[in-house]
Amino acid sequence: MLENHSSATEFYLLGFPGSEEIHHILFATFFFLYSVTLMGNTVIIMIVCVDKRLHSPMYFFLGHLSVLEILVTTIIVPIMLWGLLLPGMQKISFSACVAQLFLYLSVGTTEFAILGAMAVDRYVAVCNPLRYIIIMNSRTCNLVVILSWVFGFLFQIWPVYATFQVTYCKSNVVNNFFCDRGQLLKLSCDDTLFIEFILFLMAVFVLFGSLIPIIVSYTYIISTILKIPSVSGRRKAFSTCASHFTCVVIGYGSCLFLYVKPKQTQAADYNRVVSLMVSVVTPFLNPFIFTLRNDKVIEALWDGAIHCCHLFRN
């Protein structure tokens, strides 16, 4: 579609292969997952803000994580759903493509920083419980969250800028359902090996920079839990970390396969599947991960449901 242009003014998202019937099935599936994701994470945000039993650092970080999950799926899914309803390829402007990629990467980077902070929070709670309130005070928590958001958005300025500074002369058809960086670089006729290598190093820095405190924290946490004499005590201590650990495994597992590779221009089907995990499946699962094994959250939800029933009756 693009003939000898040094820069593209618009792109076309190829979306998902298959017939119109398959697209309708995918639309219904993704619309359901997106709706549940919005409702589940919104409920978590509401109960964390309203219920005083959840006014602690752990749930403060959980509330911000839910905000990030809503953002990361909203940046991708509505455009993807619209593309499934339209025949053929979906057109997206150059500026919209830049904005989508920047917001997607920035929110994802912020999320990794928050997950790292949550691991340190669990370390202090399990390994140093007597000083937990002093160390994880409101000022510290607010500072950590602000720095996470600022770092996430500032860190991704150069990678996105570099991605769109290449010459797009092969085509302007992106073989994915969103403006995927790997597929965008694939459209360039420039030598992108150096850019890809720098992007690889930056991805390693973000993922492993936040993964190292998680590994160190859980090493001390597991060591401390194993020293607890009673089985019930060990189970209770581990239950406070199980949800976060599950979220870390799913989130980091997907992104390690997607971004931490020297060659960014990976096969389109590979990128499409892993991107679905990051932008659709993980945000859908997180509300269940953090509620089904958390007694305080379940109690808050139950009390909130009872309160709503009383309001409707009156």
PDB file of C-alpha atoms in Angstrom:
ATOM      1  CA  MET A   1       0.000   0.000   0.000  1.00  0.00           C
ATOM      2  CA  LEU A   2       2.869   2.363   0.691  1.00  0.00           C
ATOM      3  CA  GLU A   3       5.016   3.252  -2.303  1.00  0.00           C
ATOM      4  CA  ASN A   4       8.384   4.922  -1.689  1.00  0.00           C
ATOM      5  CA  HIS A   5       7.155   7.088   1.174  1.00  0.00           C
ATOM      6  CA  SER A   6       9.731   8.110   3.725  1.00  0.00           C
ATOM      7  CA  SER A   7       7.041   8.275   6.403  1.00  0.00           C
ATOM      8  CA  ALA A   8       3.535   6.898   6.771  1.00  0.00           C
ATOM      9  CA  THR A   9       0.530   9.092   7.532  1.00  0.00           C
ATOM     10  CA  GLU A  10      -1.673   6.161   8.467  1.00  0.00           C
ATOM     11  CA  PHE A  11      -1.514   2.432   9.103  1.00  0.00           C
ATOM     12  CA  TYR A  12      -3.853  -0.479   8.521  1.00  0.00           C
ATOM     13  CA  LEU A  13      -4.304  -3.097  11.240  1.00  0.00           C
ATOM     14  CA  LEU A  14      -4.611  -6.559   9.744  1.00  0.00           C
ATOM     15  CA  GLY A  15      -6.312  -7.898  12.874  1.00  0.00           C
ATOM     16  CA  PHE A  16      -7.285 -11.571  13.081  1.00  0.00           C
ATOM     17  CA  PRO A  17      -7.345 -14.047  10.214  1.00  0.00           C
ATOM     18  CA  GLY A  18     -10.477 -16.034   9.483  1.00  0.00           C
ATOM     19  CA  SER A  19     -14.016 -15.698   8.223  1.00  0.00           C
ATOM     20  CA  GLU A  20     -16.697 -13.239   9.296  1.00  0.00           C
ATOM     21  CA  GLU A  21     -18.293 -15.905  11.527  1.00  0.00           C
ATOM     22  CA  ILE A  22     -14.990 -16.421  13.357  1.00  0.00           C
ATOM     23  CA  HIS A  23     -14.693 -12.654  13.820  1.00  0.00           C
ATOM     24  CA  HIS A  24     -18.159 -12.531  15.380  1.00  0.00           C
ATOM     25  CA  ILE A  25     -17.230 -15.327  17.797  1.00  0.00           C
ATOM     26  CA  LEU A  26     -13.996 -13.535  18.705  1.00  0.00           C
ATOM     27  CA  PHE A  27     -15.908 -10.276  19.166  1.00  0.00           C
ATOM     28  CA  ALA A  28     -18.378 -11.905  21.583  1.00  0.00           C
ATOM     29  CA  THR A  29     -15.549 -13.594  23.504  1.00  0.00           C
ATOM     30  CA  PHE A  30     -13.351 -10.519  23.825  1.00  0.00           C
ATOM     31  CA  PHE A  31     -16.315  -8.255  24.611  1.00  0.00           C
ATOM     32  CA  PHE A  32     -17.273 -10.576  27.484  1.00  0.00           C
ATOM     33  CA  LEU A  33     -13.699 -10.696  28.811  1.00  0.00           C
ATOM     34  CA  TYR A  34     -13.367  -6.907  28.514  1.00  0.00           C
ATOM     35  CA  SER A  35     -16.682  -6.270  30.310  1.00  0.00           C
ATOM     36  CA  VAL A  36     -15.774  -8.594  33.183  1.00  0.00           C
ATOM     37  CA  THR A  37     -12.310  -6.996  33.378  1.00  0.00           C
ATOM     38  CA  LEU A  38     -13.809  -3.508  33.689  1.00  0.00           C
ATOM     39  CA  MET A  39     -16.382  -4.580  36.277  1.00  0.00           C
ATOM     40  CA  GLY A  40     -13.996  -6.703  38.328  1.00  0.00           C
ATOM     41  CA  ASN A  41     -11.213  -4.139  38.551  1.00  0.00           C
ATOM     42  CA  THR A  42     -13.670  -1.279  39.148  1.00  0.00           C
ATOM     43  CA  VAL A  43     -15.198  -3.189  42.058  1.00  0.00           C
ATOM     44  CA  ILE A  44     -11.727  -3.716  43.555  1.00  0.00           C
ATOM     45  CA  ILE A  45     -10.947  -0.002  43.246  1.00  0.00           C
ATOM     46  CA  MET A  46     -14.269   0.929  44.885  1.00  0.00           C
ATOM     47  CA  ILE A  47     -13.982  -1.408  47.864  1.00  0.00           C
ATOM     48  CA  VAL A  48     -10.339  -0.429  48.440  1.00  0.00           C
ATOM     49  CA  CYS A  49     -11.404   3.222  48.573  1.00  0.00           C
ATOM     50  CA  VAL A  50     -14.571   2.706  50.654  1.00  0.00           C
ATOM     51  CA  ASP A  51     -13.879  -0.159  53.070  1.00  0.00           C
ATOM     52  CA  LYS A  52     -11.670   0.884  56.015  1.00  0.00           C
ATOM     53  CA  ARG A  53     -10.503  -2.702  56.538  1.00  0.00           C
ATOM     54  CA  LEU A  54      -8.642  -2.407  53.225  1.00  0.00           C
ATOM     55  CA  HIS A  55      -6.903   0.877  54.025  1.00  0.00           C
ATOM     56  CA  SER A  56      -3.429  -0.628  54.144  1.00  0.00           C
ATOM     57  CA  PRO A  57      -0.372  -0.486  51.827  1.00  0.00           C
ATOM     58  CA  MET A  58      -1.106  -3.879  50.267  1.00  0.00           C
ATOM     59  CA  TYR A  59      -4.570  -2.839  49.093  1.00  0.00           C
ATOM     60  CA  PHE A  60      -3.402   0.671  48.220  1.00  0.00           C
ATOM     61  CA  PHE A  61      -1.013  -0.880  45.682  1.00  0.00           C
ATOM     62  CA  LEU A  62      -3.732  -3.319  44.591  1.00  0.00           C
ATOM     63  CA  GLY A  63      -6.047  -0.398  43.811  1.00  0.00           C
ATOM     64  CA  HIS A  64      -3.405   1.192  41.578  1.00  0.00           C
ATOM     65  CA  LEU A  65      -2.729  -2.169  39.935  1.00  0.00           C
ATOM     66  CA  SER A  66      -6.430  -2.439  39.095  1.00  0.00           C
ATOM     67  CA  VAL A  67      -6.382   1.062  37.582  1.00  0.00           C
ATOM     68  CA  LEU A  68      -3.436   0.005  35.415  1.00  0.00           C
ATOM     69  CA  GLU A  69      -5.213  -3.194  34.345  1.00  0.00           C
ATOM     70  CA  ILE A  70      -8.240  -1.167  33.238  1.00  0.00           C
ATOM     71  CA  LEU A  71      -6.001   1.204  31.290  1.00  0.00           C
ATOM     72  CA  VAL A  72      -3.883  -1.445  29.564  1.00  0.00           C
ATOM     73  CA  THR A  73      -6.929  -3.350  28.312  1.00  0.00           C
ATOM     74  CA  THR A  74      -8.854  -0.195  27.353  1.00  0.00           C
ATOM     75  CA  ILE A  75      -5.935   1.062  25.264  1.00  0.00           C
ATOM     76  CA  ILE A  76      -6.073  -2.099  23.132  1.00  0.00           C
ATOM     77  CA  VAL A  77      -9.432  -3.881  23.290  1.00  0.00           C
ATOM     78  CA  PRO A  78     -11.991  -1.261  22.069  1.00  0.00           C
ATOM     79  CA  ILE A  79     -10.003  -0.688  18.850  1.00  0.00           C
ATOM     80  CA  MET A  80      -9.597  -4.452  18.476  1.00  0.00           C
ATOM     81  CA  LEU A  81     -13.353  -5.012  18.908  1.00  0.00           C
ATOM     82  CA  TRP A  82     -14.150  -2.315  16.369  1.00  0.00           C
ATOM     83  CA  GLY A  83     -11.778  -3.983  13.914  1.00  0.00           C
ATOM     84  CA  LEU A  84     -13.556  -7.321  14.346  1.00  0.00           C
ATOM     85  CA  LEU A  85     -16.856  -5.711  13.333  1.00  0.00           C
ATOM     86  CA  LEU A  86     -15.460  -3.966  10.251  1.00  0.00           C
ATOM     87  CA  PRO A  87     -14.902  -5.836   6.983  1.00  0.00           C
ATOM     88  CA  GLY A  88     -11.294  -5.819   5.820  1.00  0.00           C
ATOM     89  CA  MET A  89      -8.471  -3.986   7.523  1.00  0.00           C
ATOM     90  CA  GLN A  90      -8.904  -1.228  10.076  1.00  0.00           C
ATOM     91  CA  LYS A  91      -7.348   2.171   9.380  1.00  0.00           C
ATOM     92  CA  ILE A  92      -5.565   4.003  12.186  1.00  0.00           C
ATOM     93  CA  SER A  93      -3.860   7.386  11.889  1.00  0.00           C
ATOM     94  CA  PHE A  94      -0.144   7.826  12.501  1.00  0.00           C
ATOM     95  CA  SER A  95      -0.734   9.945  15.634  1.00  0.00           C
ATOM     96  CA  ALA A  96      -3.266   7.451  17.024  1.00  0.00           C
ATOM     97  CA  CYS A  97      -0.778   4.629  16.448  1.00  0.00           C
ATOM     98  CA  VAL A  98       1.957   6.567  18.274  1.00  0.00           C
ATOM     99  CA  ALA A  99      -0.407   7.347  21.174  1.00  0.00           C
ATOM    100  CA  GLN A 100      -1.592   3.752  21.465  1.00  0.00           C
ATOM    101  CA  LEU A 101       1.910   2.279  21.517  1.00  0.00           C
ATOM    102  CA  PHE A 102       3.208   4.898  23.960  1.00  0.00           C
ATOM    103  CA  LEU A 103       0.322   4.485  26.410  1.00  0.00           C
ATOM    104  CA  TYR A 104       0.421   0.685  26.157  1.00  0.00           C
ATOM    105  CA  LEU A 105       4.163   0.487  26.907  1.00  0.00           C
ATOM    106  CA  SER A 106       4.065   3.221  29.573  1.00  0.00           C
ATOM    107  CA  VAL A 107       1.181   1.646  31.497  1.00  0.00           C
ATOM    108  CA  GLY A 108       2.871  -1.761  31.254  1.00  0.00           C
ATOM    109  CA  THR A 109       6.151  -0.366  32.598  1.00  0.00           C
ATOM    110  CA  THR A 110       4.310   1.320  35.475  1.00  0.00           C
ATOM    111  CA  GLU A 111       2.584  -1.968  36.256  1.00  0.00           C
ATOM    112  CA  PHE A 112       5.907  -3.794  36.594  1.00  0.00           C
ATOM    113  CA  ALA A 113       7.145  -1.094  38.968  1.00  0.00           C
ATOM    114  CA  ILE A 114       3.995  -1.485  41.096  1.00  0.00           C
ATOM    115  CA  LEU A 115       4.403  -5.275  41.159  1.00  0.00           C
ATOM    116  CA  GLY A 116       7.962  -4.812  42.395  1.00  0.00           C
ATOM    117  CA  ALA A 117       6.742  -2.449  45.128  1.00  0.00           C
ATOM    118  CA  MET A 118       4.074  -4.959  46.157  1.00  0.00           C
ATOM    119  CA  ALA A 119       6.745  -7.643  46.574  1.00  0.00           C
ATOM    120  CA  VAL A 120       8.776  -5.389  48.873  1.00  0.00           C
ATOM    121  CA  ASP A 121       5.585  -4.606  50.803  1.00  0.00           C
ATOM    122  CA  ARG A 122       4.944  -8.343  51.332  1.00  0.00           C
ATOM    123  CA  TYR A 123       8.584  -8.798  52.418  1.00  0.00           C
ATOM    124  CA  VAL A 124       8.241  -6.133  55.117  1.00  0.00           C
ATOM    125  CA  ALA A 125       4.864  -7.534  56.236  1.00  0.00           C
ATOM    126  CA  VAL A 126       6.160 -11.108  56.611  1.00  0.00           C
ATOM    127  CA  CYS A 127       9.797 -10.585  57.622  1.00  0.00           C
ATOM    128  CA  ASN A 128       9.518  -7.404  59.693  1.00  0.00           C
ATOM    129  CA  PRO A 129       5.885  -7.204  60.870  1.00  0.00           C
ATOM    130  CA  LEU A 130       6.568  -5.106  64.000  1.00  0.00           C
ATOM    131  CA  ARG A 131       7.953  -2.238  61.922  1.00  0.00           C
ATOM    132  CA  TYR A 132       5.537  -2.679  58.990  1.00  0.00           C
ATOM    133  CA  ILE A 133       3.376   0.356  59.765  1.00  0.00           C
ATOM    134  CA  ILE A 134       6.435   2.548  60.329  1.00  0.00           C
ATOM    135  CA  ILE A 135       8.263   1.491  57.150  1.00  0.00           C
ATOM    136  CA  MET A 136       5.257   1.295  54.824  1.00  0.00           C
ATOM    137  CA  ASN A 137       3.640   4.529  55.944  1.00  0.00           C
ATOM    138  CA  SER A 138       1.323   6.578  53.725  1.00  0.00           C
ATOM    139  CA  ARG A 139       4.081   8.962  52.661  1.00  0.00           C
ATOM    140  CA  THR A 140       6.304   6.111  51.497  1.00  0.00           C
ATOM    141  CA  CYS A 141       3.457   4.419  49.617  1.00  0.00           C
ATOM    142  CA  ASN A 142       2.415   7.629  47.870  1.00  0.00           C
ATOM    143  CA  LEU A 143       6.019   8.363  46.891  1.00  0.00           C
ATOM    144  CA  VAL A 144       6.508   4.843  45.496  1.00  0.00           C
ATOM    145  CA  VAL A 145       3.328   5.052  43.427  1.00  0.00           C
ATOM    146  CA  ILE A 146       4.120   8.534  42.066  1.00  0.00           C
ATOM    147  CA  LEU A 147       7.653   7.491  41.103  1.00  0.00           C
ATOM    148  CA  SER A 148       6.294   4.330  39.435  1.00  0.00           C
ATOM    149  CA  TRP A 149       3.870   6.311  37.270  1.00  0.00           C
ATOM    150  CA  VAL A 150       6.435   8.987  36.372  1.00  0.00           C
ATOM    151  CA  PHE A 151       9.132   6.414  35.579  1.00  0.00           C
ATOM    152  CA  GLY A 152       6.750   4.343  33.442  1.00  0.00           C
ATOM    153  CA  PHE A 153       5.778   7.256  31.203  1.00  0.00           C
ATOM    154  CA  LEU A 154       9.187   8.941  30.963  1.00  0.00           C
ATOM    155  CA  PHE A 155      11.058   5.703  30.285  1.00  0.00           C
ATOM    156  CA  GLN A 156       9.047   4.873  27.149  1.00  0.00           C
ATOM    157  CA  ILE A 157       9.473   8.225  25.384  1.00  0.00           C
ATOM    158  CA  TRP A 158      12.679   7.285  23.533  1.00  0.00           C
ATOM    159  CA  PRO A 159      11.637   3.718  22.549  1.00  0.00           C
ATOM    160  CA  VAL A 160       8.417   4.994  20.959  1.00  0.00           C
ATOM    161  CA  TYR A 161      10.217   7.928  19.334  1.00  0.00           C
ATOM    162  CA  ALA A 162      12.846   5.589  17.873  1.00  0.00           C
ATOM    163  CA  THR A 163      10.183   3.189  16.598  1.00  0.00           C
ATOM    164  CA  PHE A 164       8.479   5.878  14.524  1.00  0.00           C
ATOM    165  CA  GLN A 165      11.673   7.539  13.249  1.00  0.00           C
ATOM    166  CA  VAL A 166      12.422   4.684  10.859  1.00  0.00           C
ATOM    167  CA  THR A 167      11.522   4.847   7.167  1.00  0.00           C
ATOM    168  CA  TYR A 168       8.319   2.987   6.319  1.00  0.00           C
ATOM    169  CA  CYS A 169       8.694   2.080   2.650  1.00  0.00           C
ATOM    170  CA  LYS A 170       7.687  -1.592   2.502  1.00  0.00           C
ATOM    171  CA  SER A 171       4.055  -1.294   3.530  1.00  0.00           C
ATOM    172  CA  ASN A 172       1.761   0.372   6.056  1.00  0.00           C
ATOM    173  CA  VAL A 173      -0.140  -2.812   6.975  1.00  0.00           C
ATOM    174  CA  VAL A 174       0.543  -3.840  10.587  1.00  0.00           C
ATOM    175  CA  ASN A 175       0.114  -7.596  10.978  1.00  0.00           C
ATOM    176  CA  ASN A 176      -1.557  -7.425  14.388  1.00  0.00           C
ATOM    177  CA  PHE A 177      -4.706  -6.107  16.084  1.00  0.00           C
ATOM    178  CA  PHE A 178      -2.880  -3.055  17.506  1.00  0.00           C
ATOM    179  CA  CYS A 179       0.211  -0.955  16.748  1.00  0.00           C
ATOM    180  CA  ASP A 180       2.692  -3.623  17.742  1.00  0.00           C
ATOM    181  CA  ARG A 181       6.277  -2.365  17.909  1.00  0.00           C
ATOM    182  CA  GLY A 182       7.784  -5.508  16.425  1.00  0.00           C
ATOM    183  CA  GLN A 183       5.467  -5.476  13.421  1.00  0.00           C
ATOM    184  CA  LEU A 184       6.014  -1.733  12.908  1.00  0.00           C
ATOM    185  CA  LEU A 185       9.784  -2.246  12.752  1.00  0.00           C
ATOM    186  CA  LYS A 186       9.180  -5.050  10.283  1.00  0.00           C
ATOM    187  CA  LEU A 187       7.692  -2.520   7.842  1.00  0.00           C
ATOM    188  CA  SER A 188      10.896  -0.478   7.726  1.00  0.00           C
ATOM    189  CA  CYS A 189      13.448  -0.768   4.955  1.00  0.00           C
ATOM    190  CA  ASP A 190      16.107   0.709   7.268  1.00  0.00           C
ATOM    191  CA  ASP A 191      18.597  -1.378   9.194  1.00  0.00           C
ATOM    192  CA  THR A 192      16.845  -1.629  12.585  1.00  0.00           C
ATOM    193  CA  LEU A 193      19.276  -4.027  14.287  1.00  0.00           C
ATOM    194  CA  PHE A 194      20.793  -1.306  16.482  1.00  0.00           C
ATOM    195  CA  ILE A 195      17.381   0.048  17.519  1.00  0.00           C
ATOM    196  CA  GLU A 196      16.160  -3.472  18.245  1.00  0.00           C
ATOM    197  CA  PHE A 197      19.235  -4.153  20.374  1.00  0.00           C
ATOM    198  CA  ILE A 198      18.715  -0.955  22.416  1.00  0.00           C
ATOM    199  CA  LEU A 199      15.020  -1.782  22.829  1.00  0.00           C
ATOM    200  CA  PHE A 200      16.017  -5.260  23.975  1.00  0.00           C
ATOM    201  CA  LEU A 201      18.386  -3.817  26.598  1.00  0.00           C
ATOM    202  CA  MET A 202      15.703  -1.396  27.815  1.00  0.00           C
ATOM    203  CA  ALA A 203      13.158  -4.211  28.076  1.00  0.00           C
ATOM    204  CA  VAL A 204      15.667  -6.272  30.066  1.00  0.00           C
ATOM    205  CA  PHE A 205      16.246  -3.295  32.366  1.00  0.00           C
ATOM    206  CA  VAL A 206      12.509  -2.803  33.029  1.00  0.00           C
ATOM    207  CA  LEU A 207      11.569  -6.447  33.474  1.00  0.00           C
ATOM    208  CA  PHE A 208      14.592  -7.661  35.399  1.00  0.00           C
ATOM    209  CA  GLY A 209      14.966  -4.361  37.254  1.00  0.00           C
ATOM    210  CA  SER A 210      11.569  -4.973  38.824  1.00  0.00           C
ATOM    211  CA  LEU A 211      11.954  -8.766  38.919  1.00  0.00           C
ATOM    212  CA  ILE A 212      15.148  -8.693  41.023  1.00  0.00           C
ATOM    213  CA  PRO A 213      13.468  -7.118  44.104  1.00  0.00           C
ATOM    214  CA  ILE A 214      10.631  -9.619  43.650  1.00  0.00           C
ATOM    215  CA  ILE A 215      13.038 -12.581  43.632  1.00  0.00           C
ATOM    216  CA  VAL A 216      15.019 -11.219  46.602  1.00  0.00           C
ATOM    217  CA  SER A 217      11.842 -10.441  48.550  1.00  0.00           C
ATOM    218  CA  TYR A 218      10.336 -13.872  47.986  1.00  0.00           C
ATOM    219  CA  THR A 219      13.608 -15.577  48.873  1.00  0.00           C
ATOM    220  CA  TYR A 220      13.483 -13.929  52.313  1.00  0.00           C
ATOM    221  CA  ILE A 221       9.705 -14.456  52.561  1.00  0.00           C
ATOM    222  CA  ILE A 222       9.938 -18.202  51.894  1.00  0.00           C
ATOM    223  CA  SER A 223      12.884 -18.519  54.270  1.00  0.00           C
ATOM    224  CA  THR A 224      10.901 -16.742  57.012  1.00  0.00           C
ATOM    225  CA  ILE A 225       7.714 -18.752  56.389  1.00  0.00           C
ATOM    226  CA  LEU A 226       9.581 -22.065  56.622  1.00  0.00           C
ATOM    227  CA  LYS A 227      10.815 -21.071  60.092  1.00  0.00           C
ATOM    228  CA  ILE A 228       7.250 -20.660  61.409  1.00  0.00           C
ATOM    229  CA  PRO A 229       6.609 -23.707  63.625  1.00  0.00           C
ATOM    230  CA  SER A 230       2.850 -24.182  63.088  1.00  0.00           C
ATOM    231  CA  VAL A 231       1.316 -25.356  59.822  1.00  0.00           C
ATOM    232  CA  SER A 232      -1.574 -22.904  60.168  1.00  0.00           C
ATOM    233  CA  GLY A 233       0.882 -20.052  60.696  1.00  0.00           C
ATOM    234  CA  ARG A 234       2.830 -20.975  57.573  1.00  0.00           C
ATOM    235  CA  ARG A 235      -0.392 -21.282  55.571  1.00  0.00           C
ATOM    236  CA  LYS A 236      -1.626 -17.891  56.767  1.00  0.00           C
ATOM    237  CA  ALA A 237       1.683 -16.193  55.973  1.00  0.00           C
ATOM    238  CA  PHE A 238       1.854 -17.744  52.522  1.00  0.00           C
ATOM    239  CA  SER A 239      -1.767 -16.835  51.705  1.00  0.00           C
ATOM    240  CA  THR A 240      -0.908 -13.125  52.020  1.00  0.00           C
ATOM    241  CA  CYS A 241       1.620 -13.531  49.184  1.00  0.00           C
ATOM    242  CA  ALA A 242      -0.013 -16.177  46.974  1.00  0.00           C
ATOM    243  CA  SER A 243      -2.159 -13.772  44.921  1.00  0.00           C
ATOM    244  CA  HIS A 244       0.706 -11.412  44.183  1.00  0.00           C
ATOM    245  CA  PHE A 245       3.028 -14.294  43.304  1.00  0.00           C
ATOM    246  CA  THR A 246       0.456 -15.752  40.881  1.00  0.00           C
ATOM    247  CA  CYS A 247       0.028 -12.353  39.229  1.00  0.00           C
ATOM    248  CA  VAL A 248       3.802 -11.987  38.888  1.00  0.00           C
ATOM    249  CA  VAL A 249       4.173 -15.391  37.210  1.00  0.00           C
ATOM    250  CA  ILE A 250       1.434 -14.673  34.642  1.00  0.00           C
ATOM    251  CA  GLY A 251       2.438 -11.070  33.922  1.00  0.00           C
ATOM    252  CA  TYR A 252       6.195 -11.551  33.720  1.00  0.00           C
ATOM    253  CA  GLY A 253       5.899 -14.843  31.883  1.00  0.00           C
ATOM    254  CA  SER A 254       3.936 -13.237  29.053  1.00  0.00           C
ATOM    255  CA  CYS A 255       6.112 -10.129  28.736  1.00  0.00           C
ATOM    256  CA  LEU A 256       9.397 -12.040  28.864  1.00  0.00           C
ATOM    257  CA  PHE A 257       8.300 -13.939  25.756  1.00  0.00           C
ATOM    258  CA  LEU A 258       7.023 -10.779  24.052  1.00  0.00           C
ATOM    259  CA  TYR A 259       9.720  -8.150  24.668  1.00  0.00           C
ATOM    260  CA  VAL A 260      12.910  -9.740  26.028  1.00  0.00           C
ATOM    261  CA  LYS A 261      14.296 -11.025  22.762  1.00  0.00           C
ATOM    262  CA  PRO A 262      17.082  -9.506  20.654  1.00  0.00           C
ATOM    263  CA  LYS A 263      14.972  -9.727  17.488  1.00  0.00           C
ATOM    264  CA  GLN A 264      11.859  -7.578  17.971  1.00  0.00           C
ATOM    265  CA  THR A 265      10.377  -8.482  14.575  1.00  0.00           C
ATOM    266  CA  GLN A 266       9.055 -11.828  15.780  1.00  0.00           C
ATOM    267  CA  ALA A 267       6.506 -13.904  13.857  1.00  0.00           C
ATOM    268  CA  ALA A 268       3.114 -12.168  13.730  1.00  0.00           C
ATOM    269  CA  ASP A 269       1.105 -15.122  15.090  1.00  0.00           C
ATOM    270  CA  TYR A 270       3.500 -15.435  18.027  1.00  0.00           C
ATOM    271  CA  ASN A 271       3.163 -11.722  18.866  1.00  0.00           C
ATOM    272  CA  ARG A 272      -0.612 -11.844  18.458  1.00  0.00           C
ATOM    273  CA  VAL A 273      -1.075 -14.691  20.947  1.00  0.00           C
ATOM    274  CA  VAL A 274       1.274 -13.268  23.593  1.00  0.00           C
ATOM    275  CA  SER A 275      -0.231  -9.774  23.167  1.00  0.00           C
ATOM    276  CA  LEU A 276      -3.664 -11.247  23.868  1.00  0.00           C
ATOM    277  CA  MET A 277      -2.297 -12.726  27.083  1.00  0.00           C
ATOM    278  CA  VAL A 278      -0.922  -9.336  28.189  1.00  0.00           C
ATOM    279  CA  SER A 279      -3.810  -7.089  27.141  1.00  0.00           C
ATOM    280  CA  VAL A 280      -6.868  -9.346  27.555  1.00  0.00           C
ATOM    281  CA  VAL A 281      -6.304 -12.494  29.613  1.00  0.00           C
ATOM    282  CA  THR A 282      -4.124 -11.146  32.449  1.00  0.00           C
ATOM    283  CA  PRO A 283      -6.339  -8.100  33.220  1.00  0.00           C
ATOM    284  CA  PHE A 284      -9.331 -10.470  33.182  1.00  0.00           C
ATOM    285  CA  LEU A 285      -7.741 -12.925  35.624  1.00  0.00           C
ATOM    286  CA  ASN A 286      -6.286 -10.452  38.136  1.00  0.00           C
ATOM    287  CA  PRO A 287      -9.564  -9.516  39.899  1.00  0.00           C
ATOM    288  CA  PHE A 288     -10.225 -13.218  40.520  1.00  0.00           C
ATOM    289  CA  ILE A 289      -6.630 -13.887  41.585  1.00  0.00           C
ATOM    290  CA  PHE A 290      -6.748 -11.137  44.214  1.00  0.00           C
ATOM    291  CA  THR A 291     -10.257 -11.895  45.528  1.00  0.00           C
ATOM    292  CA  LEU A 292     -10.773 -15.672  45.582  1.00  0.00           C
ATOM    293  CA  ARG A 293      -7.880 -16.289  48.017  1.00  0.00           C
ATOM    294  CA  ASN A 294      -8.215 -13.083  50.029  1.00  0.00           C
ATOM    295  CA  ASP A 295     -10.542 -13.273  53.030  1.00  0.00           C
ATOM    296  CA  LYS A 296     -10.567  -9.518  53.679  1.00  0.00           C
ATOM    297  CA  VAL A 297     -11.566  -8.693  50.112  1.00  0.00           C
ATOM    298  CA  ILE A 298     -14.260 -11.396  50.136  1.00  0.00           C
ATOM    299  CA  GLU A 299     -15.656 -10.020  53.408  1.00  0.00           C
ATOM    300  CA  ALA A 300     -15.645  -6.481  52.005  1.00  0.00           C
ATOM    301  CA  LEU A 301     -17.430  -7.650  48.850  1.00  0.00           C
ATOM    302  CA  TRP A 302     -20.002  -9.595  50.866  1.00  0.00           C
ATOM    303  CA  ASP A 303     -20.701  -6.655  53.179  1.00  0.00           C
ATOM    304  CA  GLY A 304     -20.963  -4.341  50.174  1.00  0.00           C
ATOM    305  CA  ALA A 305     -23.466  -6.666  48.491  1.00  0.00           C
ATOM    306  CA  ILE A 306     -25.566  -6.841  51.677  1.00  0.00           C
ATOM    307  CA  HIS A 307     -25.469  -3.047  51.986  1.00  0.00           C
ATOM    308  CA  CYS A 308     -26.617  -2.651  48.368  1.00  0.00           C
ATOM    309  CA  CYS A 309     -29.476  -5.102  48.955  1.00  0.00           C
ATOM    310  CA  HIS A 310     -30.644  -3.074  51.957  1.00  0.00           C
ATOM    311  CA  LEU A 311     -30.552   0.127  49.906  1.00  0.00           C
ATOM    312  CA  PHE A 312     -32.654  -1.403  47.128  1.00  0.00           C
ATOM    313  CA  ARG A 313     -35.187  -2.761  49.624  1.00  0.00           C
ATOM    314  CA  ASN A 314     -35.578   0.644  51.245  1.00  0.00           C
TER     315      ASN A 314
END
